[in-house]
Structures are given as structure tokens and as C-alpha cells.
């Protein structure tokens, strides 16, 4: 399946003959009233989290999805939606933990596997950005440039939807899931533009500045 505008896969974890119930289990074992109530509430919270995601209300989505996952730890969709909300909040290490937990409940799900890889790449890219900023503050612009470039490459390798030169200046469309890392890509391109400018590479700096705007208009 594809992705909605909020980056949520249309083929979510738990979509199965069981109707996507927590843990994806199709067992017909009798549940106690308390357990039924807990699972029902978890479903309601997870569904509201999805609605919040579609409305780009990521703080609210994160809270609901986290609560759903806490109530029913085997609820794969709750962990997935929690991770998506955290990605949009730029909390990539926490998102990685949520996706990894969800993947443990459904190890073969391709979407979760993809999101684990994306969260890992974003986490590493944040570290690279921080290293680059440290070098830039010390006026080591060449070293800073190397860090920013490596961070962007990590995102490109994992098909994260970061802009490449062929996108810049064109009315091309980003993969919807790239919205989760668009602010990070914008910052990396903007920072690399600054480093390139300091090194006198003004033409390349302009390309990166345009890439930053392509990712996030506020830049």
C-alpha cells in the first residue's frame, strides 16, 4: 500500500484477517470484562491517534498512541502510530524504539522494517548534524561540510525522500513519508550551504539553500 499525506502507510501493521486487533491474534479465547474494556480503549486511543496524525496534530497523536501501546503492549498498530508521531516531532531515537517494539510483535511486517531503517538513518543524521555544528563553531568549515554531507547521504541511502540535485528547481513531489524527516533535511542542507559559502563555493551553496527551501518553506 501507499502512504497518506501524514506519512502513515495505508497498509499498516496488524492489517490481517483478524481485523488489525492488538497483536494481530485471531484466537477466539474468551476475555474477561476488564481485558475487553482495556483492549477496546486501546483501539479507541489508537484510532484517535490516527485521526490526529492525519490532522498533523502530532503531540496529541503521540500521547494517544503511547497510551494505547501501554495498555496493550502487543498492539502493533499502536507502536507504529506512536513511532510515526515521534518521527514528525523529530524525536528519532524514541521513534526507533517504538518501531522496534512494534516490529517485535510482528517481525515480518515490511512497513515496520522500513520505518526502523528510516529512524536509524535519521538518528545517525542528527548525530552527524551535531558534529558538523561543532566543527562549524570552531571555524573548521571543511570538516563541518563533510559531516553534513555524510548525514545527508545516510538519509539518501535509506530512500528517505531527501532532495537530490535533480529535484531542485523542479515542481517534483516528495514521497509523502518524507514529511517525517523534512525539517531535518532542511536543516542539513541549510547548514551545508553555510559551510560551502564560508569555503567560497557559492554556486554549490545556492543549490543547497534551494534544497532547504524545497524541504521546508520556512527556511
XYZ file of C-alpha atoms in Angstrom:
219
model
C 0.000 0.000 0.000
C 0.940 3.647 -0.347
C 1.229 6.461 2.148
C -1.183 9.145 3.253
C -0.203 12.783 3.430
C 0.904 12.388 7.059
C 3.342 9.625 6.131
C 1.158 6.862 7.597
C 1.212 3.734 5.476
C -2.144 2.697 4.047
C -1.051 -0.894 4.747
C -0.476 -0.618 8.469
C 0.886 -3.293 10.793
C -1.869 -5.581 12.010
C -3.923 -5.435 8.800
C -4.899 -9.083 8.630
C -7.836 -11.424 8.822
C -8.084 -10.564 12.499
C -9.088 -7.014 11.595
C -5.926 -5.479 12.990
C -6.593 -6.334 16.617
C -3.816 -5.789 19.155
C -1.079 -8.302 18.437
C -2.807 -9.454 15.272
C -4.103 -12.555 17.016
C -7.064 -14.449 15.577
C -7.555 -16.634 18.644
C -11.146 -16.841 19.917
C -10.253 -17.180 23.583
C -12.754 -15.700 25.986
C -11.663 -12.415 27.513
C -12.530 -11.064 30.921
C -14.652 -7.873 31.037
C -11.639 -5.911 32.272
C -9.462 -7.188 29.422
C -12.159 -6.438 26.855
C -12.510 -2.927 28.250
C -8.744 -2.389 28.159
C -8.460 -3.583 24.571
C -11.453 -1.525 23.464
C -9.986 1.612 24.995
C -6.634 0.870 23.360
C -8.393 0.611 19.984
C -10.157 3.926 20.552
C -6.924 5.645 21.541
C -5.035 4.222 18.556
C -7.797 5.266 16.179
C -7.855 8.765 17.626
C -4.080 8.852 17.268
C -4.502 8.076 13.566
C -7.025 10.904 13.241
C -4.615 13.273 14.968
C -1.830 12.178 12.592
C -3.986 12.965 9.585
C -4.693 16.389 11.114
C -0.933 16.890 11.697
C -1.603 17.171 15.458
C 1.488 15.177 16.331
C 1.764 15.947 20.057
C -1.776 14.665 20.607
C -1.165 11.664 18.340
C 1.967 10.721 20.265
C 0.129 10.846 23.587
C -2.792 8.676 22.419
C -0.647 6.109 20.616
C 1.711 5.822 23.593
C -1.215 5.269 25.953
C -2.693 2.620 23.639
C 0.626 0.775 23.487
C 1.000 0.924 27.265
C -2.456 -0.541 27.779
C -1.944 -3.372 25.275
C 1.801 -3.966 24.722
C 1.134 -6.420 21.865
C -0.841 -3.806 19.874
C 1.373 -3.437 16.804
C -0.544 -0.543 15.249
C -0.247 1.495 18.430
C 3.545 1.169 18.418
C 3.632 2.017 14.708
C 1.486 5.131 15.078
C 3.484 6.140 18.150
C 6.663 5.906 16.096
C 5.204 7.941 13.224
C 4.126 10.702 15.624
C 7.591 10.738 17.212
C 9.229 10.973 13.779
C 7.159 14.050 12.980
C 8.202 15.504 16.341
C 11.850 14.921 15.309
C 12.350 12.512 18.229
C 14.056 9.936 16.055
C 15.713 7.806 18.745
C 12.388 7.451 20.555
C 10.688 6.649 17.242
C 13.253 3.939 16.607
C 12.425 2.394 19.978
C 8.695 2.464 19.192
C 9.137 0.917 15.744
C 11.499 -1.726 17.117
C 8.975 -2.668 19.806
C 6.233 -2.869 17.203
C 8.403 -4.997 14.932
C 8.942 -7.447 17.791
C 5.173 -8.055 17.808
C 5.045 -8.530 14.017
C 8.597 -9.365 12.793
C 7.682 -9.882 9.154
C 5.924 -6.581 8.523
C 7.679 -4.742 5.696
C 6.388 -1.259 6.625
C 7.756 -1.523 10.160
C 11.071 -2.808 8.815
C 11.276 0.217 6.509
C 10.473 2.608 9.341
C 13.099 1.031 11.604
C 15.705 1.663 8.898
C 14.487 5.225 8.363
C 14.526 6.007 12.095
C 18.060 4.589 12.378
C 19.227 6.742 9.467
C 17.591 9.853 10.919
C 19.107 9.211 14.353
C 22.558 8.880 12.787
C 21.968 12.014 10.679
C 21.112 14.046 13.780
C 24.413 12.957 15.316
C 26.210 13.979 12.123
C 24.500 17.380 12.173
C 25.596 17.933 15.762
C 29.187 17.032 14.873
C 29.052 19.384 11.909
C 27.725 22.207 14.049
C 30.571 21.673 16.496
C 33.172 21.920 13.720
C 31.422 24.958 12.222
C 31.507 26.778 15.567
C 35.263 26.144 15.634
C 35.558 27.555 12.089
C 36.561 24.148 10.735
C 34.278 24.549 7.740
C 35.724 21.697 5.686
C 35.141 19.233 8.500
C 31.652 20.621 9.044
C 30.888 20.209 5.330
C 31.981 16.582 5.480
C 29.705 15.862 8.459
C 26.654 17.470 6.848
C 27.272 15.630 3.569
C 27.632 12.289 5.316
C 24.423 12.879 7.274
C 22.506 13.677 4.078
C 23.959 10.622 2.367
C 22.738 8.410 5.214
C 19.215 9.649 4.552
C 19.526 9.253 0.774
C 20.770 5.666 1.124
C 17.659 4.730 3.072
C 15.363 6.342 0.473
C 14.181 8.888 2.989
C 12.985 11.375 0.374
C 15.730 13.959 0.799
C 16.194 16.233 -2.190
C 18.900 15.490 -4.727
C 20.192 17.926 -7.331
C 17.768 16.565 -9.954
C 14.827 17.654 -7.762
C 15.958 21.200 -7.144
C 14.271 23.844 -9.234
C 11.589 21.438 -10.413
C 7.992 21.019 -9.360
C 8.676 17.441 -8.243
C 6.729 15.779 -5.469
C 8.290 14.306 -2.355
C 7.294 10.853 -1.160
C 4.634 11.599 1.500
C 6.532 9.671 4.183
C 9.448 12.095 3.746
C 7.418 14.714 5.644
C 8.638 12.979 8.799
C 12.234 13.989 8.127
C 11.718 17.133 6.021
C 12.753 19.518 8.849
C 15.958 17.535 9.406
C 16.785 17.513 5.684
C 16.113 21.252 5.500
C 18.460 21.967 8.414
C 21.217 19.795 6.956
C 21.001 21.461 3.543
C 20.905 24.940 5.114
C 23.895 24.162 7.329
C 25.831 22.689 4.419
C 25.022 25.811 2.379
C 26.539 27.940 5.141
C 29.689 25.802 5.239
C 30.016 25.908 1.443
C 29.636 29.678 1.475
C 32.393 30.014 4.071
C 34.607 27.919 1.772
C 33.862 30.213 -1.162
C 31.772 27.622 -3.026
C 28.857 29.944 -3.592
C 27.286 28.119 -6.527
C 27.024 24.891 -4.543
C 25.779 26.845 -1.540
C 22.884 28.207 -3.605
C 21.883 24.687 -4.655
C 21.800 23.558 -1.016
C 19.877 26.656 0.059
C 17.256 25.890 -2.586
C 17.119 22.292 -1.341
C 16.446 23.522 2.189
C 13.530 25.617 0.922
C 12.261 22.651 -1.130
C 12.020 20.623 2.065
C 10.615 23.284 4.333
C 9.292 26.626 3.117
C 10.019 28.306 6.455
C 13.739 28.165 5.579
